Short mmCIF file of C-alpha atoms in Angstrom, two decimals:
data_model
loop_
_atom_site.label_atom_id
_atom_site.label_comp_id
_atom_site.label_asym_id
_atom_site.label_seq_id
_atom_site.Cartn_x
_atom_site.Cartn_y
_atom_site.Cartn_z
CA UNK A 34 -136.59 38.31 128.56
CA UNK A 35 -137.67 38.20 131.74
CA UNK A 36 -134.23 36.60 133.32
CA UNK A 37 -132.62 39.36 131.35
CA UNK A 38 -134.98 42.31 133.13
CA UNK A 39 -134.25 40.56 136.71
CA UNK A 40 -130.08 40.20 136.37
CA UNK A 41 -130.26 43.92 135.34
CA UNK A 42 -132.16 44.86 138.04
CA UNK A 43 -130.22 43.06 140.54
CA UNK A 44 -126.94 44.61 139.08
CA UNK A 45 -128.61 47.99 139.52
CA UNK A 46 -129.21 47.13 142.96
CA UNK A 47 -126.07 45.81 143.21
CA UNK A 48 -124.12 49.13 142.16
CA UNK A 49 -126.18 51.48 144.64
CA UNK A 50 -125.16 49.07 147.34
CA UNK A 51 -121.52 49.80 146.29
CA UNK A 52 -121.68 53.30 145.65
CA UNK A 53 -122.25 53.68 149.46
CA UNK A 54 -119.15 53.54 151.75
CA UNK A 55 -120.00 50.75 154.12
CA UNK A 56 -120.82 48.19 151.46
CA UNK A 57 -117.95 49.32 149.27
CA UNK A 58 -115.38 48.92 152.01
CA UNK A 59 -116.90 45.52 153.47
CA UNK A 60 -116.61 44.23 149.77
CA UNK A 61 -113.25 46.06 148.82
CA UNK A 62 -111.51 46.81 152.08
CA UNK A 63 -111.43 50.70 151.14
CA UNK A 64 -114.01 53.38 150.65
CA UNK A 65 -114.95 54.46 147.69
CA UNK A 66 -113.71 57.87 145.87
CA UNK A 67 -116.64 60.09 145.16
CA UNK A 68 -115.91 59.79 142.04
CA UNK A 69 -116.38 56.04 141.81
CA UNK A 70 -119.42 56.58 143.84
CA UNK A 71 -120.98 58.88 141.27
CA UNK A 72 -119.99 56.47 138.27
CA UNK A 73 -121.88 53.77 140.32
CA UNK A 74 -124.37 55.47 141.39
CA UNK A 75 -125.08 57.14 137.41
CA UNK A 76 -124.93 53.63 135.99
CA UNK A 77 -127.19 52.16 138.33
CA UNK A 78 -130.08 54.84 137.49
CA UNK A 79 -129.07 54.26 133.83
CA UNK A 80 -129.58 50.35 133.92
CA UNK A 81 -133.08 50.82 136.00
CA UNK A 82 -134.79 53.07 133.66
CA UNK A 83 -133.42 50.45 130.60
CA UNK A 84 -134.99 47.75 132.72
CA UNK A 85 -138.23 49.52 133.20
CA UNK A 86 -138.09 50.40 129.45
CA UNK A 87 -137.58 46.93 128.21
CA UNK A 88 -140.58 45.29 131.31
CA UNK A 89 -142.97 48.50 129.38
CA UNK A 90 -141.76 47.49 125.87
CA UNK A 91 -142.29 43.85 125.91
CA UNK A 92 -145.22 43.16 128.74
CA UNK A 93 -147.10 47.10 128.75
CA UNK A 94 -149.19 47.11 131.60
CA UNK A 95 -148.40 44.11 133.25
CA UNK A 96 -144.81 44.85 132.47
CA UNK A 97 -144.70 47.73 135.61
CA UNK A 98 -146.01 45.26 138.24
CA UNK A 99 -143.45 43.11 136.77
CA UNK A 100 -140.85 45.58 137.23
CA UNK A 101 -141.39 46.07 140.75
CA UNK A 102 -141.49 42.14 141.98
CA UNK A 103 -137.67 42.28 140.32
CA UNK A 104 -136.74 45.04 142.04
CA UNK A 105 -138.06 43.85 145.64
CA UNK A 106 -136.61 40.58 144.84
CA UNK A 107 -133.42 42.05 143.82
CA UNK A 108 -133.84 44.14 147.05
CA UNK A 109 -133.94 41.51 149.42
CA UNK A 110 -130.91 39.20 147.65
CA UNK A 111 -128.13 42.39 147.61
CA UNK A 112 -129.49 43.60 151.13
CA UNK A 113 -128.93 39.42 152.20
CA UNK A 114 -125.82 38.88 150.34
CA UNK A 115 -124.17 41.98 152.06
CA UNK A 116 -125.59 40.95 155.32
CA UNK A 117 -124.16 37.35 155.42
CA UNK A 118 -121.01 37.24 152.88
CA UNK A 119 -120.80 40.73 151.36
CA UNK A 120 -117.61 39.19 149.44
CA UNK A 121 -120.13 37.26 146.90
CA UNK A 122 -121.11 40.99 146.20
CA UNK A 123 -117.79 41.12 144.59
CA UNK A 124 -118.61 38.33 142.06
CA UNK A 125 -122.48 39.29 141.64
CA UNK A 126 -121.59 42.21 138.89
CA UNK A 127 -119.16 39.88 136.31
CA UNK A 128 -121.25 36.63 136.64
CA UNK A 129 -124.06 39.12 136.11
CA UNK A 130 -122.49 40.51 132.64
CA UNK A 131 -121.68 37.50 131.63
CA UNK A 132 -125.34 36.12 131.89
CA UNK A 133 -126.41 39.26 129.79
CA UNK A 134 -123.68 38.73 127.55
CA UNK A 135 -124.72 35.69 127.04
CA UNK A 136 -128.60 35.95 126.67
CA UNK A 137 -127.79 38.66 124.21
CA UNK A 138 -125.74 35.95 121.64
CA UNK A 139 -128.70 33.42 121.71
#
């Protein structure tokens, strides 16, 4: 559970990275159209409160300070990645599903 909390976190991360226009256009080569940056940024928000949901529902108290070591740690690896190769950005988000996708079947 808790590899399933942190590669939801970091795809939270990862989508209000790309809902701003410099990330977006050093990943995609254009910027963004408000609308995509809405989507992004409304999905992201969506994903974080599941994540703090499921770290409450499954570790209570200890399940908050939990929360917040993933999302400093998921922080620090989208703020890296787009500082040194912000094209690995690109393939973060589908390796990402299919990890979840994946943890889900077992």
């Amino acid at each position: 559970m808790d590899s399933l909390i942190f590669i939801l976190t970091l795809l939270s991360f990862t989508g209000f990275a790309l809902a701003k226009n410099s990330p977006y256009k050093e990943v995609f080569a254009v910027r963004p159209t408000p609308r995509i940056s809405f989507i992004l940024t409304c999905s992201s928000w969506i994903i974080l409160l599941l994540t703090f949901g499921l770290s409450l529902h499954f570790y209570a108290g200890y399940g908050v300070l939990l929360w917040c070591g993933f999302m400093a740690l998921s922080i620090l690896i989208v703020s890296f990645l787009l500082a040194v190769k912000p094209l690995y950005i690109k393939w973060l988000a589908p390796i990402s599903m299919l990890f979840i996708v994946g943890l889900l079947a077992i």
